[in-house]
Amino acid sequence: EPEVTQTPSHQVTQMGQEVILRCVPISNHLYFYWYRQILGQKVEFLVSFYNNEISEKSEIFDDQFSVERPDGSNFTLKIRSTKLEDSAMYFCATGQARETQYFGPGTRLLVL
Amino acid sequence: GENVEQHPSTLSVQEGDSAVIKCTYSDSASNYFPWYKQELGKGPQLIIDIRSNVGEKKDQRIAVTLNKTAKHFSLHITETQPEDSAVYFCAAPGGNQGGKLIFGQGTELSVKP
């Protein structure tokens, strides 16, 4: 069964550094999302992406965040200058239809 | 915007018993309600979903019921097994065209052998 994959599984970085989180969607999926989950809390929406552009973004997704599909397959989330409060689990989700979303295993980001 | 409330936050049952988790939503226009299971250290796994044109959907030991009038939906797990132990999240659409899901707070289900 096809799955969403994410790399790296863990990332430790210093505050102020840039990080790029990568996702490989299920091959025929057209809708792409990033969510995050702070330890012990619920899953929060960050951004949705369709047809090579952002469809919607949350208030968390400020100018420090960006997304792209650099090669038509991978889907990336970049945080330009990380803050301590960016420490969280970041999940990529993809779907054939807009709402039915399949999540990857996540990247645990720790900002020191 | 949509607001999703989930109860209980923790639920402990004996193996073989049934478990029920309930969610309420605020936006009467919402029409899609998925349930996710999250095991420790893993991503949320879609286990069942329901659209607003039906009141109930079953898949083996799990079922979801929807009451659009009352704006609540529930996950039912019958004949629980230890491997059902996980955190379960309900979700509803965020109401815009982007496909955003708004998640409930989660229910930690523990099935005791």
CSV table of N, CA and C in Angstrom, one decimal, chain A residues 6-13 19-22 34-41 77 79 82 86-92 104-112, chain B residues 38-43:
chain,number,residue,atom,x,y,z
A,6,GLN,N,8.5,10.9,4.8
A,6,GLN,CA,9.1,12.1,5.2
A,6,GLN,C,10.5,12.0,5.6
A,7,THR,N,11.3,12.9,5.3
A,7,THR,CA,12.7,13.0,5.8
A,7,THR,C,13.1,14.4,6.2
A,8,PRO,N,14.0,14.5,7.2
A,8,PRO,CA,14.5,13.4,8.0
A,8,PRO,C,13.4,13.0,9.1
A,9,SER,N,13.7,12.0,9.8
A,9,SER,CA,12.8,11.6,10.9
A,9,SER,C,13.0,12.5,12.1
A,10,HIS,N,14.2,12.9,12.3
A,10,HIS,CA,14.5,13.8,13.4
A,10,HIS,C,15.5,14.9,12.9
A,11,GLN,N,15.3,16.1,13.4
A,11,GLN,CA,16.2,17.2,13.0
A,11,GLN,C,16.4,18.1,14.3
A,12,VAL,N,17.7,18.3,14.6
A,12,VAL,CA,18.1,19.1,15.7
A,12,VAL,C,18.8,20.3,15.1
A,13,THR,N,18.4,21.5,15.5
A,13,THR,CA,19.0,22.7,14.9
A,13,THR,C,19.1,23.8,15.9
A,19,VAL,N,15.8,25.3,8.2
A,19,VAL,CA,15.6,23.9,8.1
A,19,VAL,C,14.7,23.6,6.9
A,20,ILE,N,14.9,22.5,6.3
A,20,ILE,CA,14.0,22.1,5.2
A,20,ILE,C,13.5,20.7,5.5
A,21,LEU,N,12.2,20.5,5.6
A,21,LEU,CA,11.6,19.3,5.8
A,21,LEU,C,11.0,18.8,4.5
A,22,ARG,N,11.3,17.5,4.2
A,22,ARG,CA,10.9,16.9,2.9
A,22,ARG,C,9.8,15.8,3.0
A,34,TRP,N,0.8,20.6,5.2
A,34,TRP,CA,1.7,20.5,6.3
A,34,TRP,C,0.9,20.8,7.6
A,35,TYR,N,1.1,20.0,8.6
A,35,TYR,CA,0.5,20.2,9.9
A,35,TYR,C,1.6,20.1,10.9
A,36,ARG,N,1.4,20.6,12.1
A,36,ARG,CA,2.4,20.4,13.2
A,36,ARG,C,1.6,19.9,14.4
A,37,GLN,N,2.4,19.3,15.3
A,37,GLN,CA,1.9,18.8,16.6
A,37,GLN,C,2.9,19.1,17.7
A,38,ILE,N,2.6,20.0,18.5
A,38,ILE,CA,3.5,20.2,19.7
A,38,ILE,C,3.2,19.1,20.6
A,39,LEU,N,4.2,18.6,21.3
A,39,LEU,CA,4.2,17.5,22.2
A,39,LEU,C,2.9,17.5,23.1
A,40,GLY,N,2.1,16.4,23.0
A,40,GLY,CA,1.0,16.3,23.9
A,40,GLY,C,-0.2,17.1,23.5
A,41,GLN,N,-0.1,17.8,22.3
A,41,GLN,CA,-1.3,18.7,21.9
A,41,GLN,C,-1.9,18.1,20.6
A,77,LEU,N,8.8,21.9,3.2
A,77,LEU,CA,8.5,23.0,4.1
A,77,LEU,C,9.8,23.5,4.6
A,79,ILE,N,11.7,26.4,6.9
A,79,ILE,CA,11.6,27.4,8.0
A,79,ILE,C,12.9,28.2,7.9
A,82,THR,N,14.7,29.5,12.4
A,82,THR,CA,13.9,28.8,13.4
A,82,THR,C,13.9,29.5,14.8
A,86,ASP,N,9.3,26.7,17.5
A,86,ASP,CA,9.0,25.9,16.3
A,86,ASP,C,9.3,24.4,16.6
A,87,SER,N,9.8,24.1,17.7
A,87,SER,CA,10.0,22.7,18.1
A,87,SER,C,8.7,22.0,18.1
A,88,ALA,N,8.5,20.9,17.3
A,88,ALA,CA,7.3,20.2,17.2
A,88,ALA,C,7.5,19.0,16.3
A,89,MET,N,6.4,18.2,16.1
A,89,MET,CA,6.4,17.2,15.1
A,89,MET,C,5.7,17.8,13.9
A,90,TYR,N,6.3,17.7,12.7
A,90,TYR,CA,5.7,18.2,11.5
A,90,TYR,C,5.3,17.1,10.6
A,91,PHE,N,4.0,17.1,10.3
A,91,PHE,CA,3.5,16.1,9.4
A,91,PHE,C,3.1,16.6,8.1
A,92,CYS,N,3.5,15.9,7.0
A,92,CYS,CA,3.0,16.1,5.7
A,92,CYS,C,1.8,15.2,5.5
A,104,GLY,N,2.0,11.4,6.7
A,104,GLY,CA,3.3,10.7,6.8
A,104,GLY,C,3.7,10.5,8.2
A,105,PRO,N,4.8,9.9,8.5
A,105,PRO,CA,5.3,9.5,9.8
A,105,PRO,C,5.8,10.7,10.6
A,106,GLY,N,6.0,11.8,10.0
A,106,GLY,CA,6.4,13.0,10.7
A,106,GLY,C,7.9,13.2,10.8
A,107,THR,N,8.3,14.5,11.0
A,107,THR,CA,9.7,14.9,11.3
A,107,THR,C,9.6,15.6,12.7
A,108,ARG,N,10.4,15.0,13.6
A,108,ARG,CA,10.5,15.7,14.9
A,108,ARG,C,11.6,16.7,14.8
A,109,LEU,N,11.2,18.0,15.0
A,109,LEU,CA,12.1,19.1,14.9
A,109,LEU,C,12.4,19.7,16.3
A,110,LEU,N,13.6,19.8,16.7
A,110,LEU,CA,14.0,20.3,18.0
A,110,LEU,C,14.9,21.5,17.7
A,111,VAL,N,14.5,22.7,18.2
A,111,VAL,CA,15.3,23.9,18.1
A,111,VAL,C,15.9,24.2,19.4
A,112,LEU,N,17.2,24.3,19.4
A,112,LEU,CA,17.9,24.6,20.7
A,112,LEU,C,18.4,26.1,20.8
B,38,GLN,N,-3.5,7.5,16.2
B,38,GLN,CA,-2.1,7.9,16.2
B,38,GLN,C,-1.4,7.0,17.3
B,39,GLU,N,-0.6,6.1,16.8
B,39,GLU,CA,0.2,5.3,17.8
B,39,GLU,C,1.5,6.1,18.1
B,40,LEU,N,2.1,5.7,19.2
B,40,LEU,CA,3.2,6.5,19.8
B,40,LEU,C,4.3,6.6,18.7
B,41,GLY,N,4.7,7.9,18.5
B,41,GLY,CA,5.9,8.1,17.6
B,41,GLY,C,5.5,8.0,16.1
B,42,LYS,N,4.2,7.9,15.8
B,42,LYS,CA,3.8,7.7,14.4
B,42,LYS,C,2.9,8.9,14.0
B,43,GLY,N,2.7,8.9,12.7
B,43,GLY,CA,1.7,9.9,12.2
B,43,GLY,C,0.3,9.4,12.3
